[in-house]
Amino acid sequence: DNGDEAGTTSRSEDDAEADAEVAEEDWQEWDVCVSLFDNKRSASMEDNLDYMYKHFGFYLPDSEFLQDPEGLLKYLGAKLAYGKVPLHSAGDDANAKQFRSL
């Protein structure tokens, strides 16, 4: 099967999906006491958020509406550690994604 028929996928696509699923299962949960920027460990999640704000200007906007701040930090940590998605890129990086305000 070459994957040309509707509803079918090539073997390499199936392999890639299986590899992604296995890799995701092996992920270790991000420690919310560890800074997303420099891996400094704080005594608590609140201390870590305070540290990241003071040193990097990182904060959780509209935190009064955020139902799961711990889950958000774990998600961001996983994106950094496993998704290789940086939180910040230098302005002179031609490959950096640009986000503009509407």
JSON list of C-alpha atoms in Angstrom, two decimals:
[
{"chain": "A", "resi": 1, "resn": "ASP", "atom": "CA", "xyz": [0.00, 0.00, 0.00]},
{"chain": "A", "resi": 2, "resn": "ASN", "atom": "CA", "xyz": [1.47, 3.33, -1.04]},
{"chain": "A", "resi": 3, "resn": "GLY", "atom": "CA", "xyz": [-0.93, 5.59, 0.87]},
{"chain": "A", "resi": 4, "resn": "ASP", "atom": "CA", "xyz": [-2.49, 7.12, -2.25]},
{"chain": "A", "resi": 5, "resn": "GLU", "atom": "CA", "xyz": [-5.98, 5.80, -1.56]},
{"chain": "A", "resi": 6, "resn": "ALA", "atom": "CA", "xyz": [-8.36, 7.95, 0.47]},
{"chain": "A", "resi": 7, "resn": "GLY", "atom": "CA", "xyz": [-8.29, 7.17, 4.17]},
{"chain": "A", "resi": 8, "resn": "THR", "atom": "CA", "xyz": [-4.91, 5.46, 4.15]},
{"chain": "A", "resi": 9, "resn": "THR", "atom": "CA", "xyz": [-1.56, 6.62, 5.41]},
{"chain": "A", "resi": 10, "resn": "SER", "atom": "CA", "xyz": [1.91, 5.61, 4.45]},
{"chain": "A", "resi": 11, "resn": "ARG", "atom": "CA", "xyz": [3.90, 3.32, 6.69]},
{"chain": "A", "resi": 12, "resn": "SER", "atom": "CA", "xyz": [6.35, 6.11, 7.56]},
{"chain": "A", "resi": 13, "resn": "GLU", "atom": "CA", "xyz": [3.50, 8.35, 8.81]},
{"chain": "A", "resi": 14, "resn": "ASP", "atom": "CA", "xyz": [2.21, 5.51, 11.00]},
{"chain": "A", "resi": 15, "resn": "ASP", "atom": "CA", "xyz": [5.72, 4.92, 12.35]},
{"chain": "A", "resi": 16, "resn": "ALA", "atom": "CA", "xyz": [6.17, 8.63, 13.13]},
{"chain": "A", "resi": 17, "resn": "GLU", "atom": "CA", "xyz": [2.84, 8.76, 14.98]},
{"chain": "A", "resi": 18, "resn": "ALA", "atom": "CA", "xyz": [3.72, 5.64, 16.99]},
{"chain": "A", "resi": 19, "resn": "ASP", "atom": "CA", "xyz": [7.14, 7.08, 17.86]},
{"chain": "A", "resi": 20, "resn": "ALA", "atom": "CA", "xyz": [5.53, 10.33, 19.03]},
{"chain": "A", "resi": 21, "resn": "GLU", "atom": "CA", "xyz": [3.06, 8.44, 21.22]},
{"chain": "A", "resi": 22, "resn": "VAL", "atom": "CA", "xyz": [5.79, 6.32, 22.80]},
{"chain": "A", "resi": 23, "resn": "ALA", "atom": "CA", "xyz": [8.00, 9.33, 23.37]},
{"chain": "A", "resi": 24, "resn": "GLU", "atom": "CA", "xyz": [5.17, 11.25, 25.02]},
{"chain": "A", "resi": 25, "resn": "GLU", "atom": "CA", "xyz": [4.49, 8.33, 27.37]},
{"chain": "A", "resi": 26, "resn": "ASP", "atom": "CA", "xyz": [8.13, 8.47, 28.47]},
{"chain": "A", "resi": 27, "resn": "TRP", "atom": "CA", "xyz": [7.98, 12.17, 29.38]},
{"chain": "A", "resi": 28, "resn": "GLN", "atom": "CA", "xyz": [8.74, 13.03, 32.96]},
{"chain": "A", "resi": 29, "resn": "GLU", "atom": "CA", "xyz": [6.40, 15.57, 34.51]},
{"chain": "A", "resi": 30, "resn": "TRP", "atom": "CA", "xyz": [7.97, 19.03, 34.84]},
{"chain": "A", "resi": 31, "resn": "ASP", "atom": "CA", "xyz": [8.74, 20.02, 38.44]},
{"chain": "A", "resi": 32, "resn": "VAL", "atom": "CA", "xyz": [6.84, 23.26, 39.09]},
{"chain": "A", "resi": 33, "resn": "CYS", "atom": "CA", "xyz": [9.53, 24.33, 41.57]},
{"chain": "A", "resi": 34, "resn": "VAL", "atom": "CA", "xyz": [12.08, 24.56, 38.72]},
{"chain": "A", "resi": 35, "resn": "SER", "atom": "CA", "xyz": [12.48, 27.77, 36.74]},
{"chain": "A", "resi": 36, "resn": "LEU", "atom": "CA", "xyz": [11.49, 27.54, 33.07]},
{"chain": "A", "resi": 37, "resn": "PHE", "atom": "CA", "xyz": [14.44, 29.76, 32.17]},
{"chain": "A", "resi": 38, "resn": "ASP", "atom": "CA", "xyz": [17.52, 28.59, 34.05]},
{"chain": "A", "resi": 39, "resn": "ASN", "atom": "CA", "xyz": [16.49, 25.42, 35.96]},
{"chain": "A", "resi": 40, "resn": "LYS", "atom": "CA", "xyz": [16.94, 27.09, 39.36]},
{"chain": "A", "resi": 41, "resn": "ARG", "atom": "CA", "xyz": [15.02, 25.15, 42.01]},
{"chain": "A", "resi": 42, "resn": "SER", "atom": "CA", "xyz": [12.82, 27.06, 44.45]},
{"chain": "A", "resi": 43, "resn": "ALA", "atom": "CA", "xyz": [11.21, 25.83, 47.66]},
{"chain": "A", "resi": 44, "resn": "SER", "atom": "CA", "xyz": [7.66, 26.05, 46.24]},
{"chain": "A", "resi": 45, "resn": "MET", "atom": "CA", "xyz": [5.75, 26.82, 43.06]},
{"chain": "A", "resi": 46, "resn": "GLU", "atom": "CA", "xyz": [4.89, 30.26, 44.44]},
{"chain": "A", "resi": 47, "resn": "ASP", "atom": "CA", "xyz": [8.56, 30.97, 45.19]},
{"chain": "A", "resi": 48, "resn": "ASN", "atom": "CA", "xyz": [9.43, 29.81, 41.67]},
{"chain": "A", "resi": 49, "resn": "LEU", "atom": "CA", "xyz": [6.83, 32.13, 40.10]},
{"chain": "A", "resi": 50, "resn": "ASP", "atom": "CA", "xyz": [8.19, 35.00, 42.20]},
{"chain": "A", "resi": 51, "resn": "TYR", "atom": "CA", "xyz": [11.77, 34.18, 41.12]},
{"chain": "A", "resi": 52, "resn": "MET", "atom": "CA", "xyz": [10.84, 33.98, 37.42]},
{"chain": "A", "resi": 53, "resn": "TYR", "atom": "CA", "xyz": [9.00, 37.29, 37.67]},
{"chain": "A", "resi": 54, "resn": "LYS", "atom": "CA", "xyz": [11.88, 39.10, 39.41]},
{"chain": "A", "resi": 55, "resn": "HIS", "atom": "CA", "xyz": [14.60, 37.70, 37.12]},
{"chain": "A", "resi": 56, "resn": "PHE", "atom": "CA", "xyz": [12.85, 37.25, 33.77]},
{"chain": "A", "resi": 57, "resn": "GLY", "atom": "CA", "xyz": [9.62, 39.25, 33.94]},
{"chain": "A", "resi": 58, "resn": "PHE", "atom": "CA", "xyz": [7.58, 36.04, 33.62]},
{"chain": "A", "resi": 59, "resn": "TYR", "atom": "CA", "xyz": [4.13, 36.04, 35.15]},
{"chain": "A", "resi": 60, "resn": "LEU", "atom": "CA", "xyz": [0.79, 34.35, 34.64]},
{"chain": "A", "resi": 61, "resn": "PRO", "atom": "CA", "xyz": [-1.55, 36.98, 33.17]},
{"chain": "A", "resi": 62, "resn": "ASP", "atom": "CA", "xyz": [-5.11, 37.08, 34.50]},
{"chain": "A", "resi": 63, "resn": "SER", "atom": "CA", "xyz": [-4.07, 34.60, 37.17]},
{"chain": "A", "resi": 64, "resn": "GLU", "atom": "CA", "xyz": [-7.33, 35.18, 39.04]},
{"chain": "A", "resi": 65, "resn": "PHE", "atom": "CA", "xyz": [-9.08, 33.34, 36.18]},
{"chain": "A", "resi": 66, "resn": "LEU", "atom": "CA", "xyz": [-6.50, 30.57, 35.86]},
{"chain": "A", "resi": 67, "resn": "GLN", "atom": "CA", "xyz": [-7.96, 27.34, 37.21]},
{"chain": "A", "resi": 68, "resn": "ASP", "atom": "CA", "xyz": [-4.79, 25.21, 37.08]},
{"chain": "A", "resi": 69, "resn": "PRO", "atom": "CA", "xyz": [-1.55, 27.24, 37.35]},
{"chain": "A", "resi": 70, "resn": "GLU", "atom": "CA", "xyz": [0.39, 24.10, 38.27]},
{"chain": "A", "resi": 71, "resn": "GLY", "atom": "CA", "xyz": [-0.88, 22.36, 35.14]},
{"chain": "A", "resi": 72, "resn": "LEU", "atom": "CA", "xyz": [0.10, 25.36, 33.00]},
{"chain": "A", "resi": 73, "resn": "LEU", "atom": "CA", "xyz": [3.66, 25.32, 34.37]},
{"chain": "A", "resi": 74, "resn": "LYS", "atom": "CA", "xyz": [3.89, 21.57, 33.74]},
{"chain": "A", "resi": 75, "resn": "TYR", "atom": "CA", "xyz": [2.66, 22.10, 30.17]},
{"chain": "A", "resi": 76, "resn": "LEU", "atom": "CA", "xyz": [5.17, 24.90, 29.52]},
{"chain": "A", "resi": 77, "resn": "GLY", "atom": "CA", "xyz": [7.95, 22.79, 31.02]},
{"chain": "A", "resi": 78, "resn": "ALA", "atom": "CA", "xyz": [7.04, 19.87, 28.74]},
{"chain": "A", "resi": 79, "resn": "LYS", "atom": "CA", "xyz": [7.05, 22.19, 25.71]},
{"chain": "A", "resi": 80, "resn": "LEU", "atom": "CA", "xyz": [10.54, 23.34, 26.66]},
{"chain": "A", "resi": 81, "resn": "ALA", "atom": "CA", "xyz": [11.96, 19.95, 27.56]},
{"chain": "A", "resi": 82, "resn": "TYR", "atom": "CA", "xyz": [10.36, 17.72, 24.94]},
{"chain": "A", "resi": 83, "resn": "GLY", "atom": "CA", "xyz": [8.83, 19.96, 22.31]},
{"chain": "A", "resi": 84, "resn": "LYS", "atom": "CA", "xyz": [11.98, 22.07, 21.98]},
{"chain": "A", "resi": 85, "resn": "VAL", "atom": "CA", "xyz": [9.79, 25.19, 21.89]},
{"chain": "A", "resi": 86, "resn": "PRO", "atom": "CA", "xyz": [11.68, 28.12, 23.41]},
{"chain": "A", "resi": 87, "resn": "LEU", "atom": "CA", "xyz": [9.85, 30.66, 25.55]},
{"chain": "A", "resi": 88, "resn": "HIS", "atom": "CA", "xyz": [12.08, 33.41, 24.21]},
{"chain": "A", "resi": 89, "resn": "SER", "atom": "CA", "xyz": [14.32, 33.88, 21.19]},
{"chain": "A", "resi": 90, "resn": "ALA", "atom": "CA", "xyz": [16.70, 36.73, 20.52]},
{"chain": "A", "resi": 91, "resn": "GLY", "atom": "CA", "xyz": [15.30, 39.45, 18.27]},
{"chain": "A", "resi": 92, "resn": "ASP", "atom": "CA", "xyz": [18.05, 38.88, 15.73]},
{"chain": "A", "resi": 93, "resn": "ASP", "atom": "CA", "xyz": [17.11, 35.21, 15.18]},
{"chain": "A", "resi": 94, "resn": "ALA", "atom": "CA", "xyz": [15.81, 35.02, 11.58]},
{"chain": "A", "resi": 95, "resn": "ASN", "atom": "CA", "xyz": [14.16, 31.65, 12.33]},
{"chain": "A", "resi": 96, "resn": "ALA", "atom": "CA", "xyz": [12.23, 32.91, 15.37]},
{"chain": "A", "resi": 97, "resn": "LYS", "atom": "CA", "xyz": [8.47, 33.07, 15.07]},
{"chain": "A", "resi": 98, "resn": "GLN", "atom": "CA", "xyz": [7.08, 36.58, 15.23]},
{"chain": "A", "resi": 99, "resn": "PHE", "atom": "CA", "xyz": [3.96, 37.40, 17.23]},
{"chain": "A", "resi": 100, "resn": "ARG", "atom": "CA", "xyz": [2.29, 40.74, 16.78]},
{"chain": "A", "resi": 101, "resn": "SER", "atom": "CA", "xyz": [-0.47, 42.36, 18.72]},
{"chain": "A", "resi": 102, "resn": "LEU", "atom": "CA", "xyz": [-3.75, 42.90, 16.88]}
]
